[in-house]
Coordinates of C-alpha atoms and ligand atoms in Angstrom, one line a residue:
X31 CA 135.4 69.5 82.1
X32 CA 131.7 70.3 81.8
X33 CA 129.4 68.4 84.0
X34 CA 125.9 67.6 82.6
X35 CA 123.3 67.6 85.2
X36 CA 120.1 65.6 84.8
X37 CA 117.1 67.8 84.4
X38 CA 113.4 67.1 84.1
X39 CA 112.7 65.6 80.7
X40 CA 110.3 67.6 78.5
X41 CA 108.0 66.5 75.7
X42 CA 105.8 68.6 73.4
X43 CA 103.2 66.9 71.3
X44 CA 102.0 69.1 68.3
X45 CA 98.9 67.5 66.9
X46 CA 95.3 66.8 66.5
X47 CA 92.5 66.7 69.1
X48 CA 89.1 65.1 68.3
X49 CA 85.9 64.2 69.8
X50 CA 84.9 60.7 68.7
X51 CA 81.2 59.8 68.3
X52 CA 80.9 56.1 68.1
X53 CA 77.5 54.6 67.2
X54 CA 77.1 50.9 67.4
X55 CA 74.4 49.5 65.1
X56 CA 73.3 46.0 64.0
X57 CA 73.6 47.2 60.4
X58 CA 74.1 50.5 58.5
X59 CA 70.9 52.4 57.4
X60 CA 70.3 52.6 53.7
X61 CA 69.9 56.0 52.0
X62 CA 66.7 57.7 53.4
X63 CA 66.3 55.0 56.1
X64 CA 66.1 55.6 59.9
X65 CA 67.2 52.8 62.1
X66 CA 67.4 52.2 65.8
X67 CA 71.0 51.7 66.8
X68 CA 72.4 50.0 69.9
X69 CA 74.5 52.7 71.6
X70 CA 76.3 56.1 71.3
X71 CA 79.7 56.6 73.0
X72 CA 81.3 60.0 73.0
X73 CA 85.0 60.1 73.8
X74 CA 88.2 62.1 73.6
X75 CA 90.5 61.2 70.7
X76 CA 92.7 62.4 67.9
X77 CA 96.2 61.0 67.4
X78 CA 97.9 64.0 68.9
X79 CA 95.7 63.8 72.0
X80 CA 96.1 60.1 72.4
X81 CA 99.9 60.3 72.1
X82 CA 100.0 63.2 74.6
X83 CA 98.0 61.1 77.0
X84 CA 100.3 58.1 76.4
X85 CA 103.4 60.4 77.1
X86 CA 101.7 61.8 80.2
X87 CA 100.6 58.4 81.6
X88 CA 104.0 56.8 80.9
X89 CA 105.6 59.4 83.1
X90 CA 103.6 58.5 86.2
X91 CA 106.1 56.4 88.1
X92 CA 103.6 56.3 90.9
X93 CA 100.1 57.6 91.4
X94 CA 101.5 60.9 92.6
X95 CA 104.9 61.2 90.9
X96 CA 105.4 62.4 87.3
X97 CA 109.0 62.5 86.1
X98 CA 108.5 64.1 82.7
X99 CA 106.9 67.5 81.7
X100 CA 104.4 67.0 78.9
X101 CA 102.8 69.8 76.9
X102 CA 100.3 69.7 74.1
X103 CA 100.0 72.2 71.3
X104 CA 96.7 71.8 69.5
X105 CA 93.5 73.6 68.7
X106 CA 89.8 73.1 69.5
X107 CA 86.6 75.2 69.0
X108 CA 86.0 78.0 71.6
X109 CA 83.4 77.3 74.3
X110 CA 83.1 73.6 73.2
X111 CA 81.5 71.8 76.1
X112 CA 83.1 68.5 74.9
X113 CA 86.5 70.2 75.3
X114 CA 85.9 71.4 78.8
X115 CA 84.1 68.2 80.0
X116 CA 85.9 65.5 78.1
X117 CA 89.1 66.4 76.3
X118 CA 90.7 68.8 78.7
X119 CA 90.1 66.6 81.8
X120 CA 91.4 63.5 80.0
X121 CA 94.6 65.3 79.1
X122 CA 95.1 67.0 82.5
X123 CA 94.4 63.9 84.6
X124 CA 97.0 62.2 82.4
X125 CA 99.6 64.9 83.4
X126 CA 99.4 66.9 80.1
X127 CA 99.7 70.7 80.3
X128 CA 96.9 72.2 78.2
X129 CA 97.9 75.9 78.4
X130 CA 99.1 76.0 74.8
X131 CA 95.8 74.6 73.3
X132 CA 94.2 77.3 71.3
X133 CA 90.4 77.7 71.7
X134 CA 89.5 79.0 68.2
X135 CA 86.5 81.3 67.5
X136 CA 86.7 80.4 63.9
X137 CA 86.6 76.6 63.8
X138 CA 84.9 73.8 65.7
X139 CA 86.7 71.0 67.5
X140 CA 87.7 68.2 65.2
X141 CA 85.5 65.2 65.2
X142 CA 85.3 61.6 64.1
X143 CA 81.8 60.0 63.5
X144 CA 82.3 56.3 63.7
X145 CA 79.7 53.8 62.8
X146 CA 80.4 50.3 64.0
X147 CA 78.4 47.7 62.2
X148 CA 78.0 44.9 64.8
X149 CA 76.4 42.5 62.4
X150 CA 79.4 42.4 60.1
X151 CA 82.0 41.6 62.8
X152 CA 82.5 45.2 63.9
X153 CA 83.3 46.8 60.6
X154 CA 83.9 50.6 60.9
X155 CA 82.8 53.5 58.8
X156 CA 84.5 56.7 59.8
X157 CA 83.9 60.4 58.9
X158 CA 86.4 62.9 60.1
X159 CA 85.9 66.6 60.2
X160 CA 89.3 68.1 60.9
X161 CA 87.9 71.5 62.1
X162 CA 90.3 73.3 64.3
X163 CA 93.1 70.7 63.6
X164 CA 93.4 72.3 60.2
X165 CA 92.7 75.9 61.0
X166 CA 94.1 78.9 63.0
X167 CA 97.1 77.9 65.1
X168 CA 97.6 74.5 63.4
X169 CA 98.1 76.3 60.0
X170 CA 100.4 78.9 61.5
X171 CA 104.0 77.9 62.0
X172 CA 104.9 81.3 63.5
X173 CA 102.4 81.0 66.3
X174 CA 103.4 77.4 67.0
X175 CA 107.0 78.4 67.4
X176 CA 105.9 81.3 69.6
X177 CA 104.0 78.8 71.8
X178 CA 107.1 76.6 72.0
X179 CA 109.3 79.7 72.8
X180 CA 106.9 80.6 75.6
X181 CA 107.9 77.4 77.4
X182 CA 110.9 77.6 79.7
X183 CA 113.1 75.9 77.1
X184 CA 112.7 73.8 73.9
X185 CA 111.6 70.3 74.7
X186 CA 113.9 67.2 74.5
X187 CA 111.4 65.6 72.1
X188 CA 108.7 67.0 69.8
X189 CA 106.1 64.4 68.8
X190 CA 104.4 64.8 65.4
X191 CA 101.7 62.8 63.5
X192 CA 99.8 63.3 60.2
X193 CA 96.6 64.8 61.4
X194 CA 97.5 68.5 61.2
X195 CA 98.2 70.3 57.9
X196 CA 101.0 68.9 55.8
X197 CA 102.6 72.3 55.3
X198 CA 102.8 72.9 59.1
X199 CA 104.2 69.4 59.7
X200 CA 106.9 69.8 57.0
X201 CA 107.8 73.3 58.4
X202 CA 108.2 71.8 61.9
X203 CA 110.3 68.9 60.5
X204 CA 112.6 71.5 58.8
X205 CA 112.7 73.7 61.9
X206 CA 113.7 70.9 64.3
X207 CA 115.6 68.6 62.0
X208 CA 118.2 71.3 61.3
X209 CA 119.6 70.3 64.8
X210 CA 120.1 73.9 66.0
X211 CA 117.1 74.0 68.3
X212 CA 118.3 71.1 70.4
X213 CA 114.9 69.4 70.3
X214 CA 114.7 66.0 68.5
X215 CA 111.7 64.9 66.5
X216 CA 109.7 61.7 67.0
X217 CA 107.5 61.5 63.9
X218 CA 104.6 59.1 63.5
X219 CA 103.4 59.7 59.9
X220 CA 99.9 58.5 60.6
X221 CA 98.0 58.8 58.4
X222 CA 100.7 59.3 55.7
X223 CA 100.0 62.5 53.8
X224 CA 98.6 61.6 50.3
X225 CA 101.5 63.6 48.8
X226 CA 104.0 62.0 51.1
X227 CA 106.9 63.7 52.8
X228 CA 109.8 65.0 50.7
X229 CA 113.1 63.4 51.5
X230 CA 114.8 66.6 52.4
X231 CA 112.2 67.3 55.1
X232 CA 112.6 63.9 56.7
X233 CA 116.4 64.3 56.8
X234 CA 117.7 64.3 60.3
X235 CA 114.5 63.0 62.0
X236 CA 115.5 61.3 65.3
X237 CA 112.8 58.7 65.6
X238 CA 110.4 57.5 62.8
X239 CA 107.6 55.2 64.0
X240 CA 105.4 53.5 61.3
X241 CA 103.0 50.6 61.2
X242 CA 103.1 48.0 58.4
X243 CA 101.0 50.1 56.0
X244 CA 102.7 53.4 56.7
X245 CA 106.2 52.1 56.3
X246 CA 105.4 51.0 52.7
X247 CA 103.8 54.3 51.9
X248 CA 106.7 56.3 53.4
X249 CA 109.3 54.2 51.6
X250 CA 107.4 55.0 48.3
X251 CA 107.3 58.7 49.3
X252 CA 111.1 58.9 49.8
X253 CA 111.7 57.1 46.6
X254 CA 109.7 59.8 44.9
X255 CA 106.8 57.4 44.0
X256 CA 103.1 58.0 44.6
X257 CA 102.2 57.0 48.2
X258 CA 99.2 54.9 46.9
X259 CA 97.1 52.3 48.6
X260 CA 98.9 49.5 50.3
X261 CA 97.4 46.0 49.8
X262 CA 97.2 44.3 53.2
X263 CA 99.3 41.2 53.3
X264 CA 102.0 42.8 51.1
X265 CA 105.0 40.8 51.8
X266 CA 106.7 43.2 54.3
X267 CA 110.4 42.9 54.8
X268 CA 111.3 45.5 57.5
X269 CA 115.0 44.7 57.2
X270 CA 114.9 45.9 53.6
X271 CA 112.7 48.9 54.2
X272 CA 114.4 50.3 57.3
X273 CA 117.9 51.0 55.9
X274 CA 116.4 53.2 53.2
X275 CA 115.3 55.7 55.9
X276 CA 118.8 55.7 57.5
X277 CA 120.7 55.8 54.2
X278 CA 118.6 58.1 52.2
X279 CA 117.0 60.3 54.9
X280 CA 119.5 60.1 57.7
X281 CA 116.8 59.0 60.2
X282 CA 118.5 57.9 63.5
X283 CA 116.0 55.4 64.8
X284 CA 113.4 53.5 62.7
X285 CA 110.6 51.5 64.4
X286 CA 108.1 49.4 62.4
X287 CA 105.2 48.2 64.5
X288 CA 104.0 44.8 63.5
X289 CA 100.7 44.4 65.4
X290 CA 100.7 41.3 67.6
X291 CA 104.1 40.4 66.2
X292 CA 105.7 43.3 68.0
X293 CA 108.2 45.8 66.6
X294 CA 111.2 45.8 64.3
X295 CA 113.8 48.4 65.3
X296 CA 116.8 49.7 63.5
X297 CA 119.3 52.4 64.3
X298 CA 121.6 54.5 62.1
X299 CA 124.6 53.0 63.9
X300 CA 123.6 49.5 62.8
X301 CA 121.7 47.9 65.7
X302 CA 118.6 46.0 64.4
X303 CA 116.2 43.4 65.8
X304 CA 112.6 42.4 66.5
X305 CA 111.1 42.7 69.9
X306 CA 108.2 40.2 70.0
X307 CA 104.7 41.5 71.1
X308 CA 103.4 40.6 74.5
X309 CA 100.9 37.6 74.2
X310 CA 97.5 38.6 75.5
X311 CA 94.6 36.3 76.5
X312 CA 92.0 38.3 74.6
X313 CA 92.2 41.2 72.2
X314 CA 89.3 43.5 73.0
X315 CA 90.0 46.6 70.9
X316 CA 93.3 47.7 69.2
X317 CA 92.3 51.4 68.9
X318 CA 95.2 53.6 70.2
X319 CA 97.7 50.7 70.4
X320 CA 100.0 52.5 68.0
X321 CA 99.6 55.8 69.9
X322 CA 100.3 54.1 73.2
X323 CA 103.5 52.6 71.7
X324 CA 104.6 56.0 70.3
X325 CA 104.0 57.8 73.6
X326 CA 105.8 55.3 75.8
X327 CA 108.8 55.1 73.4
X328 CA 109.0 59.0 73.0
X329 CA 109.0 59.3 76.8
X330 CA 111.9 56.8 77.1
X331 CA 113.9 58.8 74.6
X332 CA 113.2 62.1 76.4
X333 CA 114.3 60.7 79.7
X334 CA 117.5 59.5 78.1
X335 CA 118.3 62.8 76.3
X336 CA 117.6 64.8 79.5
X337 CA 120.2 62.7 81.3
X338 CA 122.7 64.5 79.1
X339 CA 123.5 61.5 76.8
X340 CA 123.5 61.7 73.0
X341 CA 121.0 59.7 70.9
X342 CA 123.8 57.4 69.5
X343 CA 124.2 56.0 73.0
X344 CA 120.5 55.0 73.1
X345 CA 121.5 51.8 71.2
X346 CA 122.2 50.2 74.6
X347 CA 118.7 50.9 75.8
X348 CA 116.5 50.6 72.7
X349 CA 115.4 47.0 73.3
X350 CA 114.3 47.8 76.8
X351 CA 112.4 50.9 75.7
X352 CA 110.7 48.9 72.8
X353 CA 109.8 46.1 75.2
X354 CA 108.2 48.4 77.7
X355 CA 106.3 50.3 75.0
X356 CA 105.1 46.9 73.7
X357 CA 103.9 46.0 77.2
X358 CA 101.9 49.2 77.4
X359 CA 100.4 48.7 74.0
X360 CA 99.5 45.1 74.9
X361 CA 97.6 46.4 77.9
X362 CA 95.8 48.9 75.7
X363 CA 94.5 46.2 73.3
X364 CA 92.9 44.4 76.2
X365 CA 90.7 47.4 77.0
X366 CA 87.9 49.0 75.1
X367 CA 88.1 52.6 73.7
X368 CA 90.9 54.9 72.7
X369 CA 92.3 57.4 75.2
X370 CA 90.8 55.6 78.2
X371 CA 92.5 52.3 77.2
X372 CA 96.0 53.8 77.5
X373 CA 97.7 52.5 80.7
X374 CA 99.5 54.5 83.4
X375 CA 103.1 53.4 84.0
X376 CA 102.3 52.3 87.5
X377 CA 99.7 49.9 86.0
X378 CA 102.5 48.0 84.2
X379 CA 104.4 47.2 87.3
Ligands
ADP85 P1 98.6 50.6 64.7 O1 97.7 50.5 65.8 O2 99.2 52.0 64.6 O3 98.2 50.1 63.4 P2 100.1 48.2 65.3 O4 98.9 47.4 64.9 O5 101.4 47.8 64.7 O6 99.9 49.7 65.1 O7 100.2 48.0 66.9 C1 101.1 48.8 67.6 C2 101.7 48.1 68.8 O8 100.6 47.6 69.7 C3 102.4 46.8 68.4 O9 103.7 47.0 68.0 C4 102.3 46.0 69.7 O10 103.2 46.4 70.6 C5 100.9 46.3 70.2 N1 99.9 45.4 69.7 C6 99.0 45.6 68.7 N2 98.2 44.5 68.5 C7 98.5 43.6 69.5 C8 98.1 42.3 69.9 N3 97.1 41.7 69.2 N4 98.7 41.7 70.9 C9 99.7 42.3 71.6 N5 100.2 43.6 71.3 C10 99.6 44.2 70.3

């Protein structure tokens, strides 16, 4: 009989890192107009970075104990003061190893310039420059694999989003979904690539996490239809959408986040349900709520796999894991900002 010994769970996030420049203004300037705005906030962001921070923070069982190893593979511009003073400290104080982040001589750090129009109820206008997220290492599957191989072993979970090149993401899905590498993929297709994700690339994905818009776009994609724009308020029936991902693409766990309503979950082995969202007194800012959910859920799965159990057996724990990730995301929506609003696990106790 072989005994499986628990080992330290390991997660690798392969994704985007951004600096967010958020300017609040009473109204947007017209072409050629200069206007005095209210404030400028510069903060660390990018879905990859946010989810890495969420994985890291969810693994702090106390202020001094971290029970999961979290690595980030990403790219920023070389000698970028915003990286050294903002992004890197945010990741590292959240328990994320930054050794595999490339500092590129050829591209600048990705950025999002966000204009928040206070007069119109906080409507956003966002300009994204992908920069290093779409260059160098992030377009080079060979070097990403080399960075993964440099780690002691493959992680239990690889977390992917949609903010690095589509080709790289599809290659990573093929690489890990074959099952030979031992690492499982948690994929949050946000944003959904305009050309979607071919069915055969999605096949075998362990965990697929989508919000209400993304699930419709992804369902269209696997049906071979154009991803298209999704009209808000489309009558969403998660119980009809989720089985398509199990039956057609062999996805093991499908999670559909429903904002304040919580999360619909469905497993390949037939367990389904909705875990209601946590009621909060006041929603301050929902930025990074989805990323918080993804990071907390991925960490729960990594812990489970590292204990030596197979993902099929996770059915017994899925509701508890969703519920905890909901609690973390509910705390996030009560705080302003992106990365800084993601709670540490010990904050939830
Ligand atoms: P995204 O931010 O990616 O669009 P959602 O809006 O579905 O994703 O939110 C992700 C998760 O955050 C939800 O499943 C829920 O757990 C939590 N959440 C979002 N909005 C609220 C809210 N108003 N109250 C409580 N929890 C919320």
